[in-house]
């Protein structure tokens, strides 16, 4: 599991991360400490901090490692030497900014951060952890607070250390720091797509820690006994009547929100799509299916949500966005309706709209033979072999700064690309 925490200076990132790490038994990765470690090494070697080439070479040659002590505190090593205390010295602090803004340096340290986090349950913080380092983190939080509140915290911190400074001076410095972080050309401070914003103004550190832990615990495991029972029933039914075979289950993300985008040939498709899926899923079904109270209750109990076909159902789209941000998995049929002839249809832009709103992986899937088992207009199914193939996750980048016309075109292009991926899975299935 990876939890990434971003936000401006003074929002409480470091303290919150350390406490959450202890509570959830996570490895705490302080990305800022790595920039300090490189700065310390450069100063020790008398490297000119304006010589970008030498600094990038140093970053490529240096070995920075972070480990946890028995007490849980983080120890920072440079080429095997413990420099935990040294990197916090004032002369290092005052020079970090010169190194942190060099693109080549940031690129190298991001590589190291990902390497350190590999195969670990990690919580990390920094001003680009959710946008650059781990944009696909299982949980992304953005801690914020108004400038006066953050300046007040810094003022109290300095007072406790015996440092005499005017509050107005700290506030002015805070404002300048924010402007610099937001407007810098390399990894500027911004809110990542799909991030959970936590306004810490007026909250204690303990309050913020509880908010994050409760959120993670709530959405780390989304299974309930009824859904598990109904999935077991579907496994038995699909095995008996359709000899269902499933391929690519390993492509389903273990955590975090995701979309399964699959073709739509039959009323059987939702059952087939989720029968062997290792994650609990949410579905969207046309409103008329909920008109029968008993059937409506049944499909609601297994996470089916009504959607209006006429025009764009804003409520359903908002719900899909909400579910994905909560780390849920949803099934979407890009074609929006069942095929009449068994062939793939052109996708509607709805899935593109959702992907444009939430940064999450899309799992293309192809369901084979449900059209023969129960085509459109049939009231009963036939017992024929059925397969479902989950493809590898695909990710999309989206530019928020384009105008509405280009944005709508982007939605359709994304939807078309998803259908192309489904088409490739179909061709592989047919050629198998």
Short mmCIF file of C-alpha atoms in Angstrom, two decimals:
data_model
loop_
_atom_site.label_atom_id
_atom_site.label_comp_id
_atom_site.label_asym_id
_atom_site.label_seq_id
_atom_site.Cartn_x
_atom_site.Cartn_y
_atom_site.Cartn_z
CA UNK A 1 0.00 0.00 0.00
CA UNK A 2 1.23 3.48 -0.84
CA UNK A 3 -0.13 6.59 0.88
CA UNK A 4 1.14 9.88 -0.56
CA UNK A 5 0.67 13.17 1.25
CA UNK A 6 1.16 16.51 -0.46
CA UNK A 7 0.53 20.10 0.49
CA UNK A 8 2.12 23.49 1.18
CA UNK A 9 4.74 24.22 3.82
CA UNK A 10 3.35 24.32 7.35
CA UNK A 11 0.32 22.15 6.67
CA UNK A 12 1.58 19.42 9.01
CA UNK A 13 2.69 16.82 6.47
CA UNK A 14 5.78 15.48 8.25
CA UNK A 15 4.29 15.15 11.72
CA UNK A 16 1.10 13.59 10.39
CA UNK A 17 3.04 11.11 8.23
CA UNK A 18 5.18 9.94 11.14
CA UNK A 19 2.16 9.31 13.35
CA UNK A 20 0.17 7.55 10.64
CA UNK A 21 3.22 5.41 9.86
CA UNK A 22 3.44 4.30 13.50
CA UNK A 23 -0.30 3.63 13.79
CA UNK A 24 -0.57 1.62 10.55
CA UNK A 25 2.91 0.05 10.71
CA UNK A 26 4.02 1.70 7.46
CA UNK A 27 7.48 2.65 6.27
CA UNK A 28 7.83 6.44 6.44
CA UNK A 29 9.60 7.93 3.43
CA UNK A 30 10.64 11.55 3.92
CA UNK A 31 11.36 12.71 0.37
CA UNK A 32 12.64 16.07 1.61
CA UNK A 33 15.34 14.30 3.61
CA UNK A 34 16.76 12.93 0.37
CA UNK A 35 17.20 16.43 -1.06
CA UNK A 36 18.85 17.44 2.20
CA UNK A 37 21.16 14.43 2.00
CA UNK A 38 22.27 15.38 -1.51
CA UNK A 39 22.75 19.00 -0.45
CA UNK A 40 24.86 17.92 2.52
CA UNK A 41 27.01 15.73 0.29
CA UNK A 42 27.49 18.56 -2.24
CA UNK A 43 28.53 21.01 0.48
CA UNK A 44 30.94 18.49 2.00
CA UNK A 45 32.59 18.06 -1.41
CA UNK A 46 32.68 21.83 -2.05
CA UNK A 47 30.53 21.46 -5.16
CA UNK A 48 29.43 24.80 -6.59
CA UNK A 49 25.64 24.87 -6.07
CA UNK A 50 25.23 26.79 -9.32
CA UNK A 51 26.98 24.04 -11.30
CA UNK A 52 23.92 22.05 -12.37
CA UNK A 53 25.95 19.53 -14.36
CA UNK A 54 28.11 18.52 -11.39
CA UNK A 55 25.08 18.34 -9.11
CA UNK A 56 23.23 16.05 -11.51
CA UNK A 57 26.34 13.85 -11.78
CA UNK A 58 26.57 13.76 -7.99
CA UNK A 59 22.91 12.75 -7.77
CA UNK A 60 23.50 9.93 -10.25
CA UNK A 61 26.57 8.66 -8.39
CA UNK A 62 25.36 9.00 -4.80
CA UNK A 63 23.69 6.22 -2.83
CA UNK A 64 20.97 7.55 -0.54
CA UNK A 65 19.06 5.10 1.61
CA UNK A 66 16.42 5.46 4.31
CA UNK A 67 15.84 2.89 7.02
CA UNK A 68 13.76 2.71 10.17
CA UNK A 69 15.44 2.35 13.56
CA UNK A 70 14.10 0.01 16.26
CA UNK A 71 12.29 2.99 17.80
CA UNK A 72 10.64 3.75 14.47
CA UNK A 73 12.69 6.88 13.73
CA UNK A 74 14.04 7.31 10.23
CA UNK A 75 17.78 7.02 9.60
CA UNK A 76 19.26 8.56 6.44
CA UNK A 77 22.40 7.11 4.93
CA UNK A 78 24.66 8.60 2.27
CA UNK A 79 27.01 6.03 0.77
CA UNK A 80 26.52 3.89 3.87
CA UNK A 81 27.18 6.70 6.39
CA UNK A 82 24.49 7.85 8.84
CA UNK A 83 23.85 11.57 8.20
CA UNK A 84 20.49 11.87 9.96
CA UNK A 85 21.57 14.71 12.25
CA UNK A 86 23.87 16.48 9.81
CA UNK A 87 21.22 17.06 7.14
CA UNK A 88 19.15 19.10 9.61
CA UNK A 89 21.92 21.64 10.24
CA UNK A 90 21.07 25.26 9.28
CA UNK A 91 23.69 25.54 6.55
CA UNK A 92 22.12 22.53 4.81
CA UNK A 93 18.58 23.85 5.25
CA UNK A 94 19.53 27.19 3.73
CA UNK A 95 20.90 25.59 0.56
CA UNK A 96 18.41 22.81 -0.23
CA UNK A 97 16.34 25.15 -2.42
CA UNK A 98 19.20 25.53 -4.93
CA UNK A 99 19.40 21.79 -5.53
CA UNK A 100 15.70 20.91 -5.33
CA UNK A 101 14.82 22.99 -8.39
CA UNK A 102 17.22 21.23 -10.78
CA UNK A 103 15.22 18.91 -13.13
CA UNK A 104 17.98 16.30 -13.47
CA UNK A 105 18.38 16.08 -9.71
CA UNK A 106 14.65 15.68 -9.14
CA UNK A 107 14.45 13.01 -11.82
CA UNK A 108 17.19 10.97 -10.16
CA UNK A 109 15.79 11.32 -6.63
CA UNK A 110 12.30 10.35 -7.79
CA UNK A 111 13.86 7.16 -9.18
CA UNK A 112 15.48 6.48 -5.80
CA UNK A 113 12.23 7.20 -3.94
CA UNK A 114 10.35 4.70 -6.09
CA UNK A 115 13.12 2.15 -5.61
CA UNK A 116 13.04 2.53 -1.83
CA UNK A 117 9.24 2.22 -1.78
CA UNK A 118 9.21 -0.86 -4.00
CA UNK A 119 7.52 -3.86 -2.34
CA UNK A 120 6.86 -1.91 0.87
CA UNK A 121 3.79 -0.54 2.58
CA UNK A 122 4.78 3.12 2.52
CA UNK A 123 3.60 6.56 3.54
CA UNK A 124 5.53 9.45 2.01
CA UNK A 125 5.23 13.21 1.98
CA UNK A 126 6.54 16.05 -0.11
CA UNK A 127 5.35 18.74 -2.48
CA UNK A 128 5.19 16.49 -5.53
CA UNK A 129 4.53 13.05 -4.08
CA UNK A 130 0.95 12.86 -5.42
CA UNK A 131 1.65 14.53 -8.77
CA UNK A 132 5.08 13.18 -9.79
CA UNK A 133 6.50 10.53 -7.46
CA UNK A 134 3.42 8.35 -6.99
CA UNK A 135 0.51 9.73 -9.02
CA UNK A 136 -0.99 6.20 -8.86
CA UNK A 137 -0.73 5.88 -5.07
CA UNK A 138 -3.45 3.86 -3.38
CA UNK A 139 -4.38 6.91 -1.29
CA UNK A 140 -3.52 10.52 -2.09
CA UNK A 141 -4.08 13.30 0.44
CA UNK A 142 -3.50 17.03 0.13
CA UNK A 143 -3.12 18.72 3.52
CA UNK A 144 -3.94 22.40 3.45
CA UNK A 145 -4.54 25.28 5.85
CA UNK A 146 -4.89 29.01 5.41
CA UNK A 147 -1.68 31.02 5.38
CA UNK A 148 -2.23 32.67 8.77
CA UNK A 149 -2.81 29.29 10.40
CA UNK A 150 0.37 27.84 8.90
CA UNK A 151 2.34 30.94 9.88
CA UNK A 152 0.96 30.67 13.42
CA UNK A 153 2.15 27.08 13.69
CA UNK A 154 5.62 28.07 12.53
CA UNK A 155 5.63 31.00 14.97
CA UNK A 156 4.80 28.70 17.91
CA UNK A 157 7.41 26.16 16.78
CA UNK A 158 10.14 28.82 16.71
CA UNK A 159 9.07 30.22 20.07
CA UNK A 160 9.37 26.76 21.63
CA UNK A 161 12.91 26.58 20.23
CA UNK A 162 13.74 29.95 21.77
CA UNK A 163 13.92 31.79 18.44
CA UNK A 164 12.61 35.36 18.61
CA UNK A 165 10.86 36.48 15.42
CA UNK A 166 7.81 38.62 14.59
CA UNK A 167 4.64 36.86 13.44
CA UNK A 168 4.26 39.30 10.53
CA UNK A 169 7.72 38.37 9.30
CA UNK A 170 6.85 34.67 9.31
CA UNK A 171 3.56 35.33 7.52
CA UNK A 172 5.29 37.34 4.81
CA UNK A 173 7.86 34.57 4.37
CA UNK A 174 5.02 32.03 4.19
CA UNK A 175 3.25 33.95 1.43
CA UNK A 176 6.46 34.21 -0.60
CA UNK A 177 7.16 30.50 -0.11
CA UNK A 178 3.69 29.57 -1.37
CA UNK A 179 4.06 31.76 -4.46
CA UNK A 180 7.44 30.24 -5.20
CA UNK A 181 6.21 26.65 -4.77
CA UNK A 182 3.11 27.20 -6.91
CA UNK A 183 4.88 29.02 -9.74
CA UNK A 184 8.14 27.10 -9.98
CA UNK A 185 8.78 25.48 -13.35
CA UNK A 186 9.84 22.10 -11.95
CA UNK A 187 7.26 20.06 -9.98
CA UNK A 188 5.10 23.01 -8.91
CA UNK A 189 2.79 22.65 -5.93
CA UNK A 190 -0.68 21.67 -7.13
CA UNK A 191 -3.54 19.37 -6.25
CA UNK A 192 -3.35 16.05 -8.05
CA UNK A 193 -6.35 14.61 -9.84
CA UNK A 194 -8.35 12.42 -7.44
CA UNK A 195 -6.59 13.71 -4.32
CA UNK A 196 -8.45 13.87 -0.98
CA UNK A 197 -8.18 17.44 0.34
CA UNK A 198 -7.97 17.77 4.13
CA UNK A 199 -8.24 21.33 5.45
CA UNK A 200 -6.25 21.23 8.68
CA UNK A 201 -7.18 24.77 9.75
CA UNK A 202 -8.43 24.52 13.33
CA UNK A 203 -7.56 20.83 13.58
CA UNK A 204 -4.96 19.30 15.86
CA UNK A 205 -2.36 16.88 14.53
CA UNK A 206 -4.27 14.06 16.23
CA UNK A 207 -7.46 15.14 14.45
CA UNK A 208 -5.77 15.01 11.04
CA UNK A 209 -4.18 11.63 11.80
CA UNK A 210 -7.59 10.20 12.69
CA UNK A 211 -9.13 11.58 9.48
CA UNK A 212 -6.49 9.86 7.35
CA UNK A 213 -6.49 6.57 9.27
CA UNK A 214 -10.28 6.32 9.27
CA UNK A 215 -10.37 6.98 5.53
CA UNK A 216 -7.69 4.40 4.77
CA UNK A 217 -9.28 1.75 6.98
CA UNK A 218 -12.73 2.41 5.56
CA UNK A 219 -11.70 2.04 1.94
CA UNK A 220 -8.84 -0.48 2.18
CA UNK A 221 -11.27 -3.36 2.45
CA UNK A 222 -14.58 -2.90 0.70
CA UNK A 223 -15.92 -6.46 0.99
CA UNK A 224 -19.12 -7.35 2.78
CA UNK A 225 -20.50 -10.81 3.55
CA UNK A 226 -23.62 -10.49 1.38
CA UNK A 227 -21.63 -9.48 -1.70
CA UNK A 228 -19.16 -12.31 -1.04
CA UNK A 229 -22.05 -14.78 -0.74
CA UNK A 230 -23.68 -13.56 -3.94
CA UNK A 231 -20.36 -13.74 -5.77
CA UNK A 232 -19.99 -17.35 -4.61
CA UNK A 233 -23.46 -18.08 -5.99
CA UNK A 234 -22.46 -16.50 -9.31
CA UNK A 235 -19.26 -18.57 -9.39
CA UNK A 236 -21.29 -21.77 -9.04
CA UNK A 237 -23.90 -20.73 -11.62
CA UNK A 238 -21.37 -19.54 -14.21
CA UNK A 239 -19.32 -22.71 -13.74
CA UNK A 240 -22.33 -25.02 -14.12
CA UNK A 241 -24.07 -23.33 -17.03
CA UNK A 242 -21.31 -21.45 -18.88
CA UNK A 243 -18.08 -23.24 -17.92
CA UNK A 244 -16.75 -19.73 -17.32
CA UNK A 245 -13.04 -19.21 -17.86
CA UNK A 246 -11.32 -16.07 -16.64
CA UNK A 247 -8.00 -14.68 -17.86
CA UNK A 248 -5.93 -11.76 -16.60
CA UNK A 249 -7.18 -11.59 -13.00
CA UNK A 250 -3.68 -10.47 -12.02
CA UNK A 251 -4.32 -7.22 -13.92
CA UNK A 252 -6.96 -6.10 -11.39
CA UNK A 253 -5.37 -3.57 -8.97
CA UNK A 254 -5.16 -4.78 -5.38
CA UNK A 255 -6.06 -1.36 -4.01
CA UNK A 256 -7.43 1.97 -5.11
CA UNK A 257 -10.14 3.00 -7.53
CA UNK A 258 -10.29 1.42 -10.97
CA UNK A 259 -12.64 0.98 -13.92
CA UNK A 260 -13.40 -2.28 -15.69
CA UNK A 261 -14.49 -1.27 -19.19
CA UNK A 262 -16.05 -4.14 -21.09
CA UNK A 263 -18.20 -4.87 -24.12
CA UNK A 264 -21.96 -5.25 -23.67
CA UNK A 265 -23.74 -8.13 -25.42
CA UNK A 266 -26.18 -9.48 -22.86
CA UNK A 267 -27.94 -9.09 -19.52
CA UNK A 268 -25.44 -11.70 -18.33
CA UNK A 269 -22.46 -9.36 -18.74
CA UNK A 270 -22.51 -7.75 -15.25
CA UNK A 271 -22.56 -11.20 -13.63
CA UNK A 272 -19.75 -12.47 -15.86
CA UNK A 273 -17.63 -9.32 -15.35
CA UNK A 274 -17.69 -9.63 -11.56
CA UNK A 275 -18.03 -13.36 -10.94
CA UNK A 276 -14.29 -14.06 -10.68
CA UNK A 277 -13.07 -10.52 -9.98
CA UNK A 278 -10.87 -10.40 -6.85
CA UNK A 279 -12.28 -6.97 -5.94
CA UNK A 280 -15.81 -5.94 -5.06
CA UNK A 281 -17.41 -4.02 -7.91
CA UNK A 282 -20.09 -1.40 -8.45
CA UNK A 283 -22.36 -1.41 -11.49
CA UNK A 284 -24.64 1.00 -13.31
CA UNK A 285 -27.92 -0.30 -14.73
CA UNK A 286 -30.73 1.39 -16.57
CA UNK A 287 -33.38 2.93 -14.33
CA UNK A 288 -36.22 0.69 -15.55
CA UNK A 289 -34.54 -2.40 -14.04
CA UNK A 290 -35.22 -0.98 -10.59
CA UNK A 291 -38.98 -0.62 -11.13
CA UNK A 292 -39.68 -4.09 -9.71
CA UNK A 293 -39.22 -3.73 -5.94
CA UNK A 294 -37.84 -7.22 -5.31
CA UNK A 295 -35.48 -7.23 -8.29
CA UNK A 296 -34.50 -3.63 -7.59
CA UNK A 297 -33.63 -4.53 -4.00
CA UNK A 298 -31.61 -7.54 -5.16
CA UNK A 299 -29.44 -5.70 -7.66
CA UNK A 300 -28.96 -2.76 -5.27
CA UNK A 301 -27.71 -5.22 -2.65
CA UNK A 302 -24.85 -6.17 -4.99
CA UNK A 303 -23.89 -2.56 -5.72
CA UNK A 304 -26.01 -1.78 -8.77
CA UNK A 305 -26.87 1.90 -9.21
CA UNK A 306 -29.57 3.34 -11.49
CA UNK A 307 -28.64 5.46 -14.49
CA UNK A 308 -30.87 7.40 -16.86
CA UNK A 309 -30.14 6.76 -20.52
CA UNK A 310 -31.58 10.02 -21.84
CA UNK A 311 -28.74 12.55 -22.03
CA UNK A 312 -25.94 12.72 -19.50
CA UNK A 313 -27.04 11.50 -16.06
CA UNK A 314 -25.09 13.95 -13.90
CA UNK A 315 -26.02 12.15 -10.69
CA UNK A 316 -24.72 8.81 -11.96
CA UNK A 317 -21.53 10.41 -13.29
CA UNK A 318 -20.94 12.15 -9.96
CA UNK A 319 -21.54 8.89 -8.12
CA UNK A 320 -19.02 7.09 -10.34
CA UNK A 321 -16.48 9.82 -9.61
CA UNK A 322 -17.16 9.55 -5.87
CA UNK A 323 -16.81 5.77 -5.83
CA UNK A 324 -13.49 5.90 -7.68
CA UNK A 325 -12.11 8.55 -5.33
CA UNK A 326 -13.12 6.30 -2.44
CA UNK A 327 -10.98 3.52 -3.90
CA UNK A 328 -13.83 1.43 -5.31
CA UNK A 329 -13.94 -0.57 -8.52
CA UNK A 330 -16.70 0.14 -11.04
CA UNK A 331 -17.86 -1.61 -14.20
CA UNK A 332 -18.66 0.55 -17.21
CA UNK A 333 -19.99 -0.52 -20.59
CA UNK A 334 -18.56 2.15 -22.93
CA UNK A 335 -21.13 1.28 -25.60
CA UNK A 336 -23.88 2.19 -23.07
CA UNK A 337 -26.31 -0.40 -24.49
CA UNK A 338 -26.32 -4.04 -25.58
CA UNK A 339 -25.28 -4.89 -29.11
CA UNK A 340 -27.97 -6.06 -31.52
CA UNK A 341 -25.70 -8.20 -33.70
CA UNK A 342 -22.86 -9.33 -31.42
CA UNK A 343 -20.37 -6.83 -32.87
CA UNK A 344 -18.63 -4.11 -30.90
CA UNK A 345 -20.32 -0.70 -31.10
CA UNK A 346 -18.95 2.84 -30.99
CA UNK A 347 -18.32 4.06 -27.46
CA UNK A 348 -20.21 6.92 -25.88
CA UNK A 349 -18.14 9.75 -24.34
CA UNK A 350 -19.36 9.06 -20.78
CA UNK A 351 -16.41 6.89 -19.80
CA UNK A 352 -14.05 9.56 -21.14
CA UNK A 353 -15.75 12.14 -18.93
CA UNK A 354 -15.25 9.98 -15.83
CA UNK A 355 -11.61 9.24 -16.67
CA UNK A 356 -11.06 12.96 -17.22
CA UNK A 357 -12.34 13.65 -13.70
CA UNK A 358 -10.55 10.88 -11.82
CA UNK A 359 -7.00 9.68 -12.35
CA UNK A 360 -7.35 5.90 -12.09
CA UNK A 361 -6.40 2.79 -14.07
CA UNK A 362 -8.80 1.44 -16.68
CA UNK A 363 -8.92 -2.33 -17.12
CA UNK A 364 -10.20 -3.17 -20.62
CA UNK A 365 -12.13 -6.44 -20.63
CA UNK A 366 -13.70 -8.63 -23.27
CA UNK A 367 -16.60 -10.97 -22.52
CA UNK A 368 -16.89 -13.71 -25.14
CA UNK A 369 -20.05 -15.64 -26.08
CA UNK A 370 -22.71 -14.07 -23.84
CA UNK A 371 -24.41 -12.88 -27.04
CA UNK A 372 -24.96 -16.55 -27.93
CA UNK A 373 -25.93 -17.39 -24.36
CA UNK A 374 -28.54 -14.65 -24.02
CA UNK A 375 -28.81 -12.13 -26.87
CA UNK A 376 -30.87 -8.98 -26.75
CA UNK A 377 -34.60 -9.79 -26.62
CA UNK A 378 -34.15 -13.25 -25.06
CA UNK A 379 -35.90 -14.09 -21.80
CA UNK A 380 -33.90 -17.27 -21.12
CA UNK A 381 -30.25 -18.16 -21.48
CA UNK A 382 -28.56 -21.04 -23.27
CA UNK A 383 -25.78 -23.09 -21.76
CA UNK A 384 -22.69 -22.22 -23.83
CA UNK A 385 -19.02 -21.74 -22.85
CA UNK A 386 -18.19 -18.15 -21.87
CA UNK A 387 -14.87 -16.44 -21.21
CA UNK A 388 -13.85 -13.07 -19.79
CA UNK A 389 -10.41 -11.57 -20.31
CA UNK A 390 -9.10 -8.66 -18.23
CA UNK A 391 -6.46 -6.69 -20.10
CA UNK A 392 -3.51 -4.81 -18.66
CA UNK A 393 -4.28 -1.48 -16.94
CA UNK A 394 -4.17 1.60 -19.14
CA UNK A 395 -3.69 5.15 -17.91
CA UNK A 396 -4.69 8.43 -19.48
CA UNK A 397 -3.24 11.91 -19.11
CA UNK A 398 -5.67 14.80 -19.26
CA UNK A 399 -5.10 18.52 -19.74
CA UNK A 400 -7.40 20.57 -17.49
CA UNK A 401 -6.53 23.80 -19.29
CA UNK A 402 -8.21 23.07 -22.64
CA UNK A 403 -11.47 24.71 -23.68
CA UNK A 404 -14.83 22.95 -23.43
CA UNK A 405 -14.94 21.93 -27.11
CA UNK A 406 -11.51 20.30 -27.02
CA UNK A 407 -12.32 18.72 -23.67
CA UNK A 408 -15.44 17.08 -25.11
CA UNK A 409 -13.39 15.85 -28.05
CA UNK A 410 -10.89 14.40 -25.58
CA UNK A 411 -13.67 12.50 -23.80
CA UNK A 412 -14.67 10.83 -27.07
CA UNK A 413 -11.05 10.07 -28.00
CA UNK A 414 -10.51 8.39 -24.63
CA UNK A 415 -13.72 6.38 -25.05
CA UNK A 416 -12.63 5.33 -28.56
CA UNK A 417 -9.22 4.27 -27.28
CA UNK A 418 -10.83 2.13 -24.59
CA UNK A 419 -12.98 0.42 -27.22
CA UNK A 420 -9.88 -0.15 -29.36
CA UNK A 421 -8.28 -1.96 -26.41
CA UNK A 422 -11.41 -4.09 -25.97
CA UNK A 423 -11.30 -4.82 -29.70
CA UNK A 424 -7.71 -6.04 -29.41
CA UNK A 425 -8.74 -8.41 -26.62
CA UNK A 426 -11.56 -9.70 -28.83
CA UNK A 427 -9.19 -10.37 -31.72
CA UNK A 428 -6.80 -12.25 -29.44
CA UNK A 429 -9.71 -14.30 -28.09
CA UNK A 430 -10.99 -15.13 -31.57
CA UNK A 431 -7.51 -16.10 -32.78
CA UNK A 432 -6.78 -18.25 -29.74
#
